[in-house]
Amino acid sequence: MTVSSAIDLFKSTPVKIGLLLNPMSGKVRKREQAIRQTLAQIPNAMMCEATDLAGFITATDTLIHDSPDILVIIAGDGTSHAVLSHLFSILPIAQWPALMIVPGGTTNMTPLDLGMRGKPEKILQRLVHCLQHPDNSELFQHVQRPVLCIEQNGRQTIYGMFFAAGLVARGVKFSRSSVKQIGITGSIFTFLIMLRSLIGLIFSHDNKEWAPVKMSIVRENGEKVHGTYLFTLISALDCLLLNLRPYWGKELAPLHVTWVDQQRKHLWRSLWPLLKGQGERLSAEDGYHSHNSHVLTIQMNDEYIVDGELYRSPDNGPLRITATPPVTFLVL
């Protein structure tokens, strides 16, 4: 859906709403009763629930078949990632409903970057208010973001907002096992994962589970680099968790790309500018690389994550990462 058509949504009533709820998402589990009470107040809505990939696909198909004007996802980044991937496989963007992602997961990196802040039930209450009082529809903002399109020969195309390999992916893998089971969400969860990643950095030479990633990278201009890197990340988001901005490219392109060499220099004094987008003071000669791009090709035989979901790239063909046309998100 385009921005102009999204803006026109509330000029005609009733607005059809599709609701996809993942009751196992981190914040949803903690606030389920309040969330369900608010969802019951949304007029002219169809709701589906799902907790795994097959369920997300079935629920999305059911809701899209009802032709909603707005598809509201109350879940975390993993659920949003699954829905985006499926939508791209079944519909051209121009035929999508407007998307609204309510931060109901553990980290919620995508909705926070879009500007969707607050407790899930409070956001949904604002949605109810806007639907009941169309004159207040100016409370909506319309944010556009491209989406990463990740292609590999013989594999289904993956779509998401954030790709990472190396120590970042190892930290997320750790979070999906030990920490996530405790039920911690939000900034505390993110801090623990970052702390564990730093510990992994210190001991990476002695611990294969936290080893850097070996990869070859082909940039948009054809330049080829090959090496071992602490981490590599590619993002369509302006900022990451805890308002981190670990990229500093100046090119007019939609994808933010950063990688850090294993044999980097001055890591500890470089951490703050690296994480806060002040990396222009860092140099490629010291092992710090960042640029914006339309396309990037990566060859590796290792694990990587997309929006918190773990994948593995066997060494039988490169990953080609491009940016889709912008997707329209509604933000309250």
Short mmCIF file of C-alpha atoms in Angstrom, two decimals:
data_model
loop_
_atom_site.label_atom_id
_atom_site.label_comp_id
_atom_site.label_asym_id
_atom_site.label_seq_id
_atom_site.Cartn_x
_atom_site.Cartn_y
_atom_site.Cartn_z
CA MET A 1 0.00 0.00 0.00
CA THR A 2 1.24 3.48 -0.84
CA VAL A 3 1.46 6.30 1.67
CA SER A 4 -1.37 8.23 -0.04
CA SER A 5 -3.75 5.27 0.05
CA ALA A 6 -2.85 4.58 3.68
CA ILE A 7 -3.65 8.18 4.57
CA ASP A 8 -7.05 7.82 2.91
CA LEU A 9 -7.93 4.76 4.99
CA PHE A 10 -9.82 6.66 7.66
CA LYS A 11 -11.75 8.89 5.28
CA SER A 12 -14.12 6.01 4.59
CA THR A 13 -15.60 3.66 7.17
CA PRO A 14 -15.66 1.01 8.28
CA VAL A 15 -11.96 0.13 8.15
CA LYS A 16 -11.36 -3.62 7.96
CA ILE A 17 -8.74 -4.89 10.39
CA GLY A 18 -6.84 -8.16 10.33
CA LEU A 19 -5.24 -9.14 13.64
CA LEU A 20 -2.45 -11.71 13.93
CA LEU A 21 -1.58 -12.56 17.53
CA ASN A 22 1.32 -14.72 18.67
CA PRO A 23 0.38 -15.61 22.27
CA MET A 24 3.85 -17.06 22.89
CA SER A 25 5.70 -13.81 22.17
CA GLY A 26 7.60 -12.40 25.13
CA LYS A 27 5.52 -9.33 26.04
CA VAL A 28 2.24 -10.92 24.94
CA ARG A 29 2.70 -13.73 27.43
CA LYS A 30 3.24 -11.22 30.23
CA ARG A 31 0.29 -8.99 29.29
CA GLU A 32 -2.02 -11.44 27.56
CA GLN A 33 -5.21 -10.68 29.47
CA ALA A 34 -4.99 -6.91 28.95
CA ILE A 35 -4.10 -7.41 25.28
CA ARG A 36 -7.02 -9.75 24.63
CA GLN A 37 -9.45 -7.41 26.37
CA THR A 38 -8.35 -4.57 24.11
CA LEU A 39 -8.40 -6.69 20.95
CA ALA A 40 -12.03 -7.56 21.68
CA GLN A 41 -12.88 -3.84 21.41
CA ILE A 42 -11.52 -3.39 17.89
CA PRO A 43 -14.48 -3.01 15.52
CA ASN A 44 -14.80 -4.84 12.20
CA ALA A 45 -11.83 -7.09 12.90
CA MET A 46 -10.87 -10.68 12.14
CA MET A 47 -8.29 -12.28 14.43
CA CYS A 48 -6.06 -15.30 13.93
CA GLU A 49 -3.56 -16.78 16.39
CA ALA A 50 -0.37 -18.67 15.58
CA THR A 51 2.82 -19.70 17.34
CA ASP A 52 5.04 -21.24 14.63
CA LEU A 53 6.01 -20.73 11.00
CA ALA A 54 3.32 -22.97 9.52
CA GLY A 55 0.73 -21.24 11.68
CA PHE A 56 1.95 -17.76 10.67
CA ILE A 57 1.59 -18.67 6.98
CA THR A 58 -1.92 -20.11 7.44
CA ALA A 59 -3.02 -17.15 9.55
CA THR A 60 -1.66 -14.64 7.03
CA ASP A 61 -3.43 -16.42 4.17
CA THR A 62 -6.71 -16.41 6.10
CA LEU A 63 -6.47 -12.73 6.96
CA ILE A 64 -5.39 -11.63 3.47
CA HIS A 65 -8.30 -13.58 1.96
CA ASP A 66 -10.61 -11.28 3.97
CA SER A 67 -8.99 -8.23 2.25
CA PRO A 68 -8.16 -6.15 5.34
CA ASP A 69 -7.23 -2.49 5.05
CA ILE A 70 -4.77 -2.85 7.94
CA LEU A 71 -2.92 -5.99 9.03
CA VAL A 72 -1.94 -5.67 12.69
CA ILE A 73 0.79 -8.02 13.94
CA ILE A 74 0.94 -8.33 17.74
CA ALA A 75 4.16 -10.24 18.21
CA GLY A 76 7.94 -10.00 18.00
CA ASP A 77 10.50 -9.63 15.25
CA GLY A 78 10.47 -13.32 14.36
CA THR A 79 6.73 -13.35 13.67
CA SER A 80 6.94 -10.11 11.66
CA HIS A 81 9.82 -11.62 9.68
CA ALA A 82 7.71 -14.70 8.84
CA VAL A 83 4.72 -12.59 7.78
CA LEU A 84 6.85 -10.30 5.61
CA SER A 85 8.49 -13.26 3.89
CA HIS A 86 5.13 -14.84 3.15
CA LEU A 87 3.52 -11.61 1.93
CA PHE A 88 6.34 -11.09 -0.55
CA SER A 89 5.80 -14.62 -1.87
CA ILE A 90 2.05 -14.20 -2.51
CA LEU A 91 1.37 -10.53 -3.33
CA PRO A 92 2.98 -7.54 -5.04
CA ILE A 93 3.58 -4.73 -2.53
CA ALA A 94 0.94 -2.53 -4.17
CA GLN A 95 -1.72 -5.05 -3.12
CA TRP A 96 -0.65 -5.34 0.51
CA PRO A 97 -2.74 -3.94 3.33
CA ALA A 98 -1.08 -1.28 5.45
CA LEU A 99 1.02 -3.01 8.12
CA MET A 100 1.10 -2.19 11.81
CA ILE A 101 3.55 -4.04 14.07
CA VAL A 102 2.68 -3.86 17.78
CA PRO A 103 5.78 -4.64 19.90
CA GLY A 104 4.69 -7.83 21.63
CA GLY A 105 7.92 -9.78 21.44
CA THR A 106 11.11 -10.00 23.45
CA THR A 107 13.23 -7.39 21.65
CA ASN A 108 10.91 -5.71 19.06
CA MET A 109 13.71 -4.10 17.07
CA THR A 110 11.60 -3.41 13.96
CA PRO A 111 8.59 -1.66 15.58
CA LEU A 112 10.86 0.37 17.87
CA ASP A 113 12.83 1.64 14.89
CA LEU A 114 9.57 2.56 13.16
CA GLY A 115 8.59 4.60 16.23
CA MET A 116 6.00 2.27 17.77
CA ARG A 117 6.62 2.64 21.50
CA GLY A 118 4.60 1.75 24.57
CA LYS A 119 2.92 -1.26 26.10
CA PRO A 120 1.08 -3.42 23.56
CA GLU A 121 -2.35 -2.90 25.11
CA LYS A 122 -1.85 0.87 25.25
CA ILE A 123 -0.98 0.98 21.55
CA LEU A 124 -4.03 -1.14 20.76
CA GLN A 125 -6.21 1.17 22.86
CA ARG A 126 -5.02 4.09 20.72
CA LEU A 127 -5.94 2.08 17.65
CA VAL A 128 -9.44 1.49 19.04
CA HIS A 129 -9.79 5.22 19.73
CA CYS A 130 -8.76 6.16 16.18
CA LEU A 131 -11.14 3.64 14.65
CA GLN A 132 -14.01 4.92 16.78
CA HIS A 133 -13.11 8.57 16.11
CA PRO A 134 -11.89 8.87 12.49
CA ASP A 135 -11.29 12.61 12.95
CA ASN A 136 -8.31 11.65 15.14
CA SER A 137 -6.66 9.66 12.39
CA GLU A 138 -3.87 12.26 12.30
CA LEU A 139 -2.46 10.33 15.27
CA PHE A 140 -1.22 7.85 12.67
CA GLN A 141 2.15 8.29 11.04
CA HIS A 142 3.15 6.52 7.87
CA VAL A 143 6.71 5.21 7.83
CA GLN A 144 8.34 3.57 4.85
CA ARG A 145 11.23 1.13 4.99
CA PRO A 146 12.77 -1.20 2.42
CA VAL A 147 13.14 -4.85 3.35
CA LEU A 148 16.19 -7.07 2.89
CA CYS A 149 15.75 -9.68 0.16
CA ILE A 150 18.18 -12.56 0.74
CA GLU A 151 18.54 -15.01 -2.15
CA GLN A 152 20.56 -18.20 -2.44
CA ASN A 153 20.48 -20.85 -5.18
CA GLY A 154 18.22 -23.73 -4.25
CA ARG A 155 16.81 -21.99 -1.19
CA GLN A 156 13.59 -20.11 -0.56
CA THR A 157 14.07 -16.33 -0.62
CA ILE A 158 14.20 -14.78 2.85
CA TYR A 159 12.91 -11.29 3.68
CA GLY A 160 13.64 -9.31 6.82
CA MET A 161 14.93 -6.07 8.30
CA PHE A 162 18.24 -7.16 9.87
CA PHE A 163 20.96 -9.64 8.87
CA ALA A 164 23.96 -10.52 11.03
CA ALA A 165 26.78 -13.06 11.09
CA GLY A 166 29.67 -13.69 13.47
CA LEU A 167 29.52 -12.64 17.12
CA VAL A 168 26.14 -10.91 16.73
CA ALA A 169 24.57 -14.10 15.39
CA ARG A 170 26.24 -16.17 18.11
CA GLY A 171 24.80 -13.85 20.76
CA VAL A 172 21.30 -14.20 19.35
CA LYS A 173 21.70 -17.98 19.20
CA PHE A 174 22.68 -17.93 22.87
CA SER A 175 19.64 -15.78 23.67
CA ARG A 176 17.27 -18.26 22.05
CA SER A 177 18.43 -20.95 24.44
CA SER A 178 19.46 -19.87 27.92
CA VAL A 179 18.27 -16.32 28.53
CA LYS A 180 14.98 -16.40 26.64
CA GLN A 181 13.67 -19.22 28.78
CA ILE A 182 13.93 -17.00 31.86
CA GLY A 183 11.27 -14.69 30.44
CA ILE A 184 13.34 -11.49 30.42
CA THR A 185 12.31 -8.97 27.75
CA GLY A 186 13.14 -5.45 26.62
CA SER A 187 16.32 -3.53 27.40
CA ILE A 188 17.48 -5.91 30.15
CA PHE A 189 17.33 -8.80 27.71
CA THR A 190 19.30 -6.82 25.13
CA PHE A 191 21.92 -5.80 27.69
CA LEU A 192 22.46 -9.43 28.72
CA ILE A 193 22.93 -10.50 25.11
CA MET A 194 25.41 -7.70 24.48
CA LEU A 195 27.29 -8.60 27.67
CA ARG A 196 27.47 -12.24 26.64
CA SER A 197 28.67 -11.24 23.17
CA LEU A 198 31.48 -9.17 24.70
CA ILE A 199 32.49 -12.14 26.84
CA GLY A 200 32.43 -14.24 23.68
CA LEU A 201 34.66 -11.65 22.01
CA ILE A 202 37.24 -11.92 24.79
CA PHE A 203 37.34 -15.72 24.67
CA SER A 204 36.59 -16.25 20.97
CA HIS A 205 40.09 -17.56 20.23
CA ASP A 206 39.54 -20.44 22.65
CA ASN A 207 35.84 -21.11 22.08
CA LYS A 208 34.63 -22.31 18.69
CA GLU A 209 31.03 -21.45 19.57
CA TRP A 210 32.01 -17.77 19.62
CA ALA A 211 34.50 -17.82 16.76
CA PRO A 212 34.51 -15.00 14.18
CA VAL A 213 33.06 -15.66 10.74
CA LYS A 214 35.04 -16.33 7.57
CA MET A 215 33.48 -14.88 4.45
CA SER A 216 34.02 -13.32 1.04
CA ILE A 217 32.16 -10.10 0.27
CA VAL A 218 31.51 -8.57 -3.14
CA ARG A 219 30.49 -4.92 -2.94
CA GLU A 220 28.12 -3.14 -5.32
CA ASN A 221 31.04 -1.64 -7.24
CA GLY A 222 32.55 -5.10 -7.82
CA GLU A 223 35.25 -4.78 -5.16
CA LYS A 224 35.97 -8.14 -3.52
CA VAL A 225 37.18 -8.63 0.03
CA HIS A 226 37.90 -11.85 1.88
CA GLY A 227 38.77 -12.43 5.49
CA THR A 228 37.78 -13.36 9.01
CA TYR A 229 35.49 -10.89 10.75
CA LEU A 230 34.25 -10.35 14.29
CA PHE A 231 30.84 -9.64 12.86
CA THR A 232 29.05 -8.53 9.73
CA LEU A 233 25.66 -6.89 9.71
CA ILE A 234 23.28 -5.50 7.11
CA SER A 235 20.21 -3.53 8.12
CA ALA A 236 17.28 -1.68 6.57
CA LEU A 237 16.59 -0.07 9.95
CA ASP A 238 17.78 3.38 10.99
CA CYS A 239 18.69 2.22 14.49
CA LEU A 240 18.95 -1.06 16.34
CA LEU A 241 18.22 -2.06 19.93
CA LEU A 242 19.13 0.44 22.65
CA ASN A 243 19.27 3.08 19.88
CA LEU A 244 22.53 1.64 18.57
CA ARG A 245 23.67 2.81 15.12
CA PRO A 246 26.69 0.67 14.18
CA TYR A 247 27.11 2.10 10.68
CA TRP A 248 28.36 5.36 9.25
CA GLY A 249 28.21 5.10 5.47
CA LYS A 250 27.41 8.26 3.49
CA GLU A 251 26.24 6.68 0.22
CA LEU A 252 22.63 7.32 -0.86
CA ALA A 253 21.51 3.70 -0.68
CA PRO A 254 18.96 1.85 1.50
CA LEU A 255 21.06 -0.89 3.10
CA HIS A 256 23.46 -0.16 5.97
CA VAL A 257 26.46 -2.51 5.86
CA THR A 258 29.16 -2.86 8.54
CA TRP A 259 31.89 -5.38 9.22
CA VAL A 260 34.84 -5.48 11.60
CA ASP A 261 38.02 -7.47 10.95
CA GLN A 262 39.15 -10.09 13.41
CA GLN A 263 42.58 -8.43 13.45
CA ARG A 264 41.17 -4.98 14.21
CA LYS A 265 43.07 -2.32 16.13
CA HIS A 266 42.04 -0.34 19.21
CA LEU A 267 38.78 -2.26 19.68
CA TRP A 268 37.92 -1.13 23.20
CA ARG A 269 38.35 2.57 22.54
CA SER A 270 36.52 2.12 19.23
CA LEU A 271 33.43 0.47 20.72
CA TRP A 272 31.51 3.67 21.52
CA PRO A 273 31.90 5.35 18.10
CA LEU A 274 31.32 1.98 16.46
CA LEU A 275 27.99 1.44 18.21
CA LYS A 276 26.71 5.03 18.10
CA GLY A 277 27.21 5.76 14.41
CA GLN A 278 30.29 7.92 14.94
CA GLY A 279 32.54 5.57 13.03
CA GLU A 280 33.78 8.20 10.60
CA ARG A 281 36.69 8.52 13.00
CA LEU A 282 37.45 4.80 12.50
CA SER A 283 39.47 3.64 9.52
CA ALA A 284 39.36 0.65 7.20
CA GLU A 285 43.11 0.32 7.73
CA ASP A 286 42.38 -0.43 11.40
CA GLY A 287 39.71 -2.99 10.45
CA TYR A 288 36.43 -1.04 10.58
CA HIS A 289 34.27 -0.92 7.45
CA SER A 290 30.85 0.64 6.83
CA HIS A 291 28.96 1.80 3.77
CA ASN A 292 25.44 2.00 2.34
CA SER A 293 24.52 -0.17 -0.62
CA HIS A 294 21.77 -1.43 -2.91
CA VAL A 295 23.22 -4.93 -3.17
CA LEU A 296 25.85 -7.10 -1.48
CA THR A 297 27.00 -10.65 -2.20
CA ILE A 298 28.35 -12.84 0.60
CA GLN A 299 29.98 -16.28 0.42
CA MET A 300 30.33 -18.19 3.68
CA ASN A 301 29.72 -21.51 5.36
CA ASP A 302 28.33 -20.47 8.70
CA GLU A 303 25.24 -19.49 10.64
CA TYR A 304 23.52 -16.14 10.28
CA ILE A 305 20.39 -14.52 11.64
CA VAL A 306 17.57 -12.56 10.06
CA ASP A 307 15.36 -10.70 12.55
CA GLY A 308 16.43 -13.06 15.32
CA GLU A 309 15.75 -16.26 13.35
CA LEU A 310 18.71 -18.58 12.83
CA TYR A 311 19.75 -19.85 9.38
CA ARG A 312 22.78 -21.58 7.95
CA SER A 313 24.49 -20.85 4.65
CA PRO A 314 26.27 -23.93 3.27
CA ASP A 315 29.27 -23.15 1.11
CA ASN A 316 27.54 -24.06 -2.17
CA GLY A 317 26.56 -20.64 -3.42
CA PRO A 318 26.59 -16.99 -2.37
CA LEU A 319 23.93 -15.03 -0.53
CA ARG A 320 22.76 -12.09 -2.64
CA ILE A 321 21.22 -9.37 -0.49
CA THR A 322 19.24 -6.55 -2.06
CA ALA A 323 16.63 -4.00 -0.97
CA THR A 324 12.96 -4.29 -1.90
CA PRO A 325 10.84 -1.23 -2.74
CA PRO A 326 9.68 0.57 0.43
CA VAL A 327 6.91 -1.01 2.52
CA THR A 328 4.36 1.25 4.24
CA PHE A 329 3.95 0.81 7.99
CA LEU A 330 1.37 2.55 10.15
CA VAL A 331 2.66 3.91 13.45
CA LEU A 332 0.65 5.27 16.37
#
